[in-house]
PDB file of C-alpha atoms in Angstrom:
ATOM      1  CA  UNK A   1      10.047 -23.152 -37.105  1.00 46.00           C
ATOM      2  CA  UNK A   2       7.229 -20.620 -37.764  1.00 45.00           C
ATOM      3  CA  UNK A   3       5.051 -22.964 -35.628  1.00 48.00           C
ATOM      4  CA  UNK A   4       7.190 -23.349 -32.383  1.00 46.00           C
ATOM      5  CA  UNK A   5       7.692 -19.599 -32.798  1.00 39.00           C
ATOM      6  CA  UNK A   6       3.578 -18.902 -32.542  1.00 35.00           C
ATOM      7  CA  UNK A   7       3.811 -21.476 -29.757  1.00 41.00           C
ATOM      8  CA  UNK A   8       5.874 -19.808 -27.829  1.00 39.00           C
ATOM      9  CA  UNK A   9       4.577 -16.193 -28.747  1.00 36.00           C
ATOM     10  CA  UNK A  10       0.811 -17.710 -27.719  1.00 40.00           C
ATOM     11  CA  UNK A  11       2.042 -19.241 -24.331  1.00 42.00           C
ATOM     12  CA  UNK A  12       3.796 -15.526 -22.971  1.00 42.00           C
ATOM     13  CA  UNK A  13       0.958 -13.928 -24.306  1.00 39.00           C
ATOM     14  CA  UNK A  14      -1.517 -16.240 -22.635  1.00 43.00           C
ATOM     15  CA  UNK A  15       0.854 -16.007 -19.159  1.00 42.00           C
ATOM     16  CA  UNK A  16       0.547 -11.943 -19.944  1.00 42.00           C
ATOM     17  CA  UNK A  17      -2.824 -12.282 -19.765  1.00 44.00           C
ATOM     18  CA  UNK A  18      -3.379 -14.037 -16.255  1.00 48.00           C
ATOM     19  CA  UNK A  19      -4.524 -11.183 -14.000  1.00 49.00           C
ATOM     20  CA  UNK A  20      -4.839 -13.214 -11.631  1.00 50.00           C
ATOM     21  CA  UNK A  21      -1.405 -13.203  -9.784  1.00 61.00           C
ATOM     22  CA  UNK A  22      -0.309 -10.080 -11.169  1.00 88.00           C
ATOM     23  CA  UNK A  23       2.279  -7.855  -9.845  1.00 87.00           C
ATOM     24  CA  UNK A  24       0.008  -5.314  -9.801  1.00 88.00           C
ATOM     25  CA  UNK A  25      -2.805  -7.165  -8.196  1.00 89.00           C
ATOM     26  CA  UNK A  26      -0.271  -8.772  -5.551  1.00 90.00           C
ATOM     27  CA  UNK A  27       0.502  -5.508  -4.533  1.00 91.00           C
ATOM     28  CA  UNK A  28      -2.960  -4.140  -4.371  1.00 91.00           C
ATOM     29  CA  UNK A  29      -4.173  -6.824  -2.146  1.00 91.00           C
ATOM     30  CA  UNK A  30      -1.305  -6.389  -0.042  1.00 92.00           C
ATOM     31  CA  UNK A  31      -2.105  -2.180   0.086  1.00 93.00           C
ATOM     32  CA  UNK A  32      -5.801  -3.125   1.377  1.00 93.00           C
ATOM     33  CA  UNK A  33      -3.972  -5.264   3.979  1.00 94.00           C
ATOM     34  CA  UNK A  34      -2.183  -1.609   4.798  1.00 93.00           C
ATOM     35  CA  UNK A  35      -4.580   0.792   4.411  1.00 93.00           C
ATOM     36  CA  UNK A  36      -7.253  -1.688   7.291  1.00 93.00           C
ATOM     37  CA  UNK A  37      -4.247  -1.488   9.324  1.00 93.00           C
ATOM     38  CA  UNK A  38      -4.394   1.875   8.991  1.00 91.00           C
ATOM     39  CA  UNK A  39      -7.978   2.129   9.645  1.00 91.00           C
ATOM     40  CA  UNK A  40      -7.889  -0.369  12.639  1.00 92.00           C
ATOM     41  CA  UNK A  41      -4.691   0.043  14.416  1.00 92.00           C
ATOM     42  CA  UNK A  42      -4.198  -3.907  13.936  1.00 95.00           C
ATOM     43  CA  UNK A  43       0.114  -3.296  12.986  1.00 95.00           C
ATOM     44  CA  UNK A  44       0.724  -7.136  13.667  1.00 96.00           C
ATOM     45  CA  UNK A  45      -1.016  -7.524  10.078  1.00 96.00           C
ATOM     46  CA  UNK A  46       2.088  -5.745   8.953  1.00 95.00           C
ATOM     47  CA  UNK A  47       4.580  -8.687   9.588  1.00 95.00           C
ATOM     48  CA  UNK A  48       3.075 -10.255   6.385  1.00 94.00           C
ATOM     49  CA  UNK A  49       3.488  -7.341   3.983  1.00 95.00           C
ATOM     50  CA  UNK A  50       5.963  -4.698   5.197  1.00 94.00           C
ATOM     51  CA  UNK A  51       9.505  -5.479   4.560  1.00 94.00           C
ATOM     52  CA  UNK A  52      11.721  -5.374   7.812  1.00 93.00           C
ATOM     53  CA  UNK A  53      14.045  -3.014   6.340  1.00 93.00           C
ATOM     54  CA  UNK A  54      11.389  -0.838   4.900  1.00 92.00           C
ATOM     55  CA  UNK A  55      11.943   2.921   4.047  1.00 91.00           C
ATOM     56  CA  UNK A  56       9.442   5.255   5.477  1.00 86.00           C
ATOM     57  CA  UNK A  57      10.056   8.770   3.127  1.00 84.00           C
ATOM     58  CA  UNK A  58       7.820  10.817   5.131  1.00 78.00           C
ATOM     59  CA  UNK A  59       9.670  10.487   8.762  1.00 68.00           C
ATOM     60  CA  UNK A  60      13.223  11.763   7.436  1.00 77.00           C
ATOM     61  CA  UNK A  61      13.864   8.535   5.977  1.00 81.00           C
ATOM     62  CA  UNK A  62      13.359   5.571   9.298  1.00 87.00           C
ATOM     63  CA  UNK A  63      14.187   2.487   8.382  1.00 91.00           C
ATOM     64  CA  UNK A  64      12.739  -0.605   9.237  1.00 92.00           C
ATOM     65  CA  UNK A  65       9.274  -2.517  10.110  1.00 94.00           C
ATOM     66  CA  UNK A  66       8.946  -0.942  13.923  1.00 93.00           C
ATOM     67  CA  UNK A  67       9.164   2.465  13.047  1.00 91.00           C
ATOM     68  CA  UNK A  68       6.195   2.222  10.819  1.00 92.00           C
ATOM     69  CA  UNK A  69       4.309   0.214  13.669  1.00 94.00           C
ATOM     70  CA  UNK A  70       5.303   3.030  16.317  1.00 92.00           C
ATOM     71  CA  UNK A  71       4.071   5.504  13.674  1.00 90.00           C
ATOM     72  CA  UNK A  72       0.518   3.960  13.488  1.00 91.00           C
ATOM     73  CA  UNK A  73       0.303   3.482  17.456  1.00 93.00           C
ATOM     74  CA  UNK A  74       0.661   7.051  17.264  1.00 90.00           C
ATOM     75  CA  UNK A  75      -1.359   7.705  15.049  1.00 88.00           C
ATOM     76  CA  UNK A  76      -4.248   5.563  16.592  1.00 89.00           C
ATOM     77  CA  UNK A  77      -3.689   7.363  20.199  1.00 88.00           C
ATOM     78  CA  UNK A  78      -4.091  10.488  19.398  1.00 84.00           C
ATOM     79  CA  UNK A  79      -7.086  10.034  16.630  1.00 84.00           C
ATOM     80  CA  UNK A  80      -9.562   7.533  18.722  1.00 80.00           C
ATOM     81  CA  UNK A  81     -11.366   5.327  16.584  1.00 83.00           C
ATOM     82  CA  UNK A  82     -10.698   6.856  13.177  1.00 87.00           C
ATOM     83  CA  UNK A  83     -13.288   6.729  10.260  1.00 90.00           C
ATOM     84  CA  UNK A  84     -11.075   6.098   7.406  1.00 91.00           C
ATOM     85  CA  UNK A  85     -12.588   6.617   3.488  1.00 93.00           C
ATOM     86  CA  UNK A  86     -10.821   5.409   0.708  1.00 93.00           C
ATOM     87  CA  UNK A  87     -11.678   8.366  -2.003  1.00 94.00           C
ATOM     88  CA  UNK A  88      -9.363   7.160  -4.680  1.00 94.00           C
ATOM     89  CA  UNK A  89      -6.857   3.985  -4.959  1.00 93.00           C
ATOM     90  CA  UNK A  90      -4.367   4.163  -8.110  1.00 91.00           C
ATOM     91  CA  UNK A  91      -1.627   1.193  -8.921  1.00 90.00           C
ATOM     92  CA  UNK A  92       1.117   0.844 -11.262  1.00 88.00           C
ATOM     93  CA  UNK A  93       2.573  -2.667 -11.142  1.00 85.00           C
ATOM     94  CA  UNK A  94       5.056  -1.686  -8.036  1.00 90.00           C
ATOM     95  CA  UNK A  95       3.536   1.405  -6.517  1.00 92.00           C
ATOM     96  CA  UNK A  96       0.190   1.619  -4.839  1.00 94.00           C
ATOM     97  CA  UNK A  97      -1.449   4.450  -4.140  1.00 94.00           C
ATOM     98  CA  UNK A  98      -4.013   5.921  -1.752  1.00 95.00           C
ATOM     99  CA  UNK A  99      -6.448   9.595  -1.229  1.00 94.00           C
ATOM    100  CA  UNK A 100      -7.656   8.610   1.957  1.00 94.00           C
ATOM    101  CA  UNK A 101      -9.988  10.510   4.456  1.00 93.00           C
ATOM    102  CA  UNK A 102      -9.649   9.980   8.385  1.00 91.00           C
ATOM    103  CA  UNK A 103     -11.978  11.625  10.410  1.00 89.00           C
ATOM    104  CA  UNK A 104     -11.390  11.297  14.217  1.00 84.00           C
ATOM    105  CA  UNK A 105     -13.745  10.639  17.385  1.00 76.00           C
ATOM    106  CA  UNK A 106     -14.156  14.274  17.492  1.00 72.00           C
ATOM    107  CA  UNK A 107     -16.069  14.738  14.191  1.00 70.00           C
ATOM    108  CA  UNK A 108     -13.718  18.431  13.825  1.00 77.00           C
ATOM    109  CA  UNK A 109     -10.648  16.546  13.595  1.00 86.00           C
ATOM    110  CA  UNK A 110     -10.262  15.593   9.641  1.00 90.00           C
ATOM    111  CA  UNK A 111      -7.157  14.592   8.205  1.00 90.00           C
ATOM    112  CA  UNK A 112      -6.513  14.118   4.077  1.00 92.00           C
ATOM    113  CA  UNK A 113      -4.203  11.901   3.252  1.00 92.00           C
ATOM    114  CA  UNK A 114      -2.105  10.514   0.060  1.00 92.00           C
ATOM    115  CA  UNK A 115       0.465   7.741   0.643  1.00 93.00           C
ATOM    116  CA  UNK A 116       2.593   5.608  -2.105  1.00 93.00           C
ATOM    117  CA  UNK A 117       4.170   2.535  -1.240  1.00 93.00           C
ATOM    118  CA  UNK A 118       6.098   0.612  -3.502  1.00 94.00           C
ATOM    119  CA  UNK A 119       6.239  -3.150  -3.352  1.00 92.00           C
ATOM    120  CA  UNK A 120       8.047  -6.100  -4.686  1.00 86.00           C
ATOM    121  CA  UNK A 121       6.235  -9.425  -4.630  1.00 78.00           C
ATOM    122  CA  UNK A 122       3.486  -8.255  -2.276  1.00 81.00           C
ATOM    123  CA  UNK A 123       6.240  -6.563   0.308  1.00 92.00           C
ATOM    124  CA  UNK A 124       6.796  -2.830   0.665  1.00 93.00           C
ATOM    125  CA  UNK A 125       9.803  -1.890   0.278  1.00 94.00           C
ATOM    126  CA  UNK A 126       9.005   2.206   1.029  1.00 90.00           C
ATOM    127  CA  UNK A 127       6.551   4.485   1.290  1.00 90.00           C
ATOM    128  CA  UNK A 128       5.573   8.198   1.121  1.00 87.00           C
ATOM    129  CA  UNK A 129       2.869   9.914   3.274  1.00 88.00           C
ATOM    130  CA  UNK A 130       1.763  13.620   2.297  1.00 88.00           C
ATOM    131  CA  UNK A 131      -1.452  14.432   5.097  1.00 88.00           C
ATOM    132  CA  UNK A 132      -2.888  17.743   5.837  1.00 87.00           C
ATOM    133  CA  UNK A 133      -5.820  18.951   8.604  1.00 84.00           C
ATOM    134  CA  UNK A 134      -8.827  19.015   6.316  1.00 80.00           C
ATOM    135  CA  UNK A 135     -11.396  21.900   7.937  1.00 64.00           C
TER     136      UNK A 135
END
């Protein structure tokens, strides 16, 4: 009995192990996937890791996966071609979160930005945007 219980302990502990499909990492590729939409402006990338009924926190609570595209159209016309710098990237199994930089076409425009999503199986569920003029 001792044996099938080691087995068993060996095999979860061995599955435990397996970064490779992680919950964590799942969600961390998908976040990359979000912040170079961010960066480029490219929202149909969003149809593979957003959640259609996703909750955005930081726009009085707008649900859904077309509000956050309409956000980052807006976003991209009025900051023309944003630099965007990735200072700090911080994950917890099913939140994600990013200190990002964006500085705009005009090199006085600088915006500092922290946003937390939180994910399930790779989709976003909701996030949280806190962004102030840097200057």
């Amino acid at each position: 009995m001792m044996k099938y219980f080691l087995l068993l302990a060996f095999g979860i502990l061995f599955a435990a192990c397996d970064g490779s499909n992680s919950v964590q990492q799942v969600n961390m590729k998908a976040d990359t996937v979000l912040m170079g939409v961010f960066k480029t402006g490219d929202v149909d990338k969003l149809d593979r890791i957003i959640a259609d009924d996703i909750l955005n926190h930081s726009r009085g609570g707008q649900v859904g996966l077309d509000n956050l595209k309409l956000l980052i159209n807006g976003f991209h016309l009025n900051m023309k071609n944003p630099k965007m710098e990735v200072i700090r990237k911080m994950a917890n199994d099913d939140y994600v979160s990013d200190s990002v930089r964006f500085i705009g076409g005009n090199p006085t425009v600088v915006i500092e930005s922290i946003e937390v999503t939180r994910s399930y199986d790779g989709l976003a569920k909701w996030t949280l945007v806190f962004s102030k003029l840097a200057g």
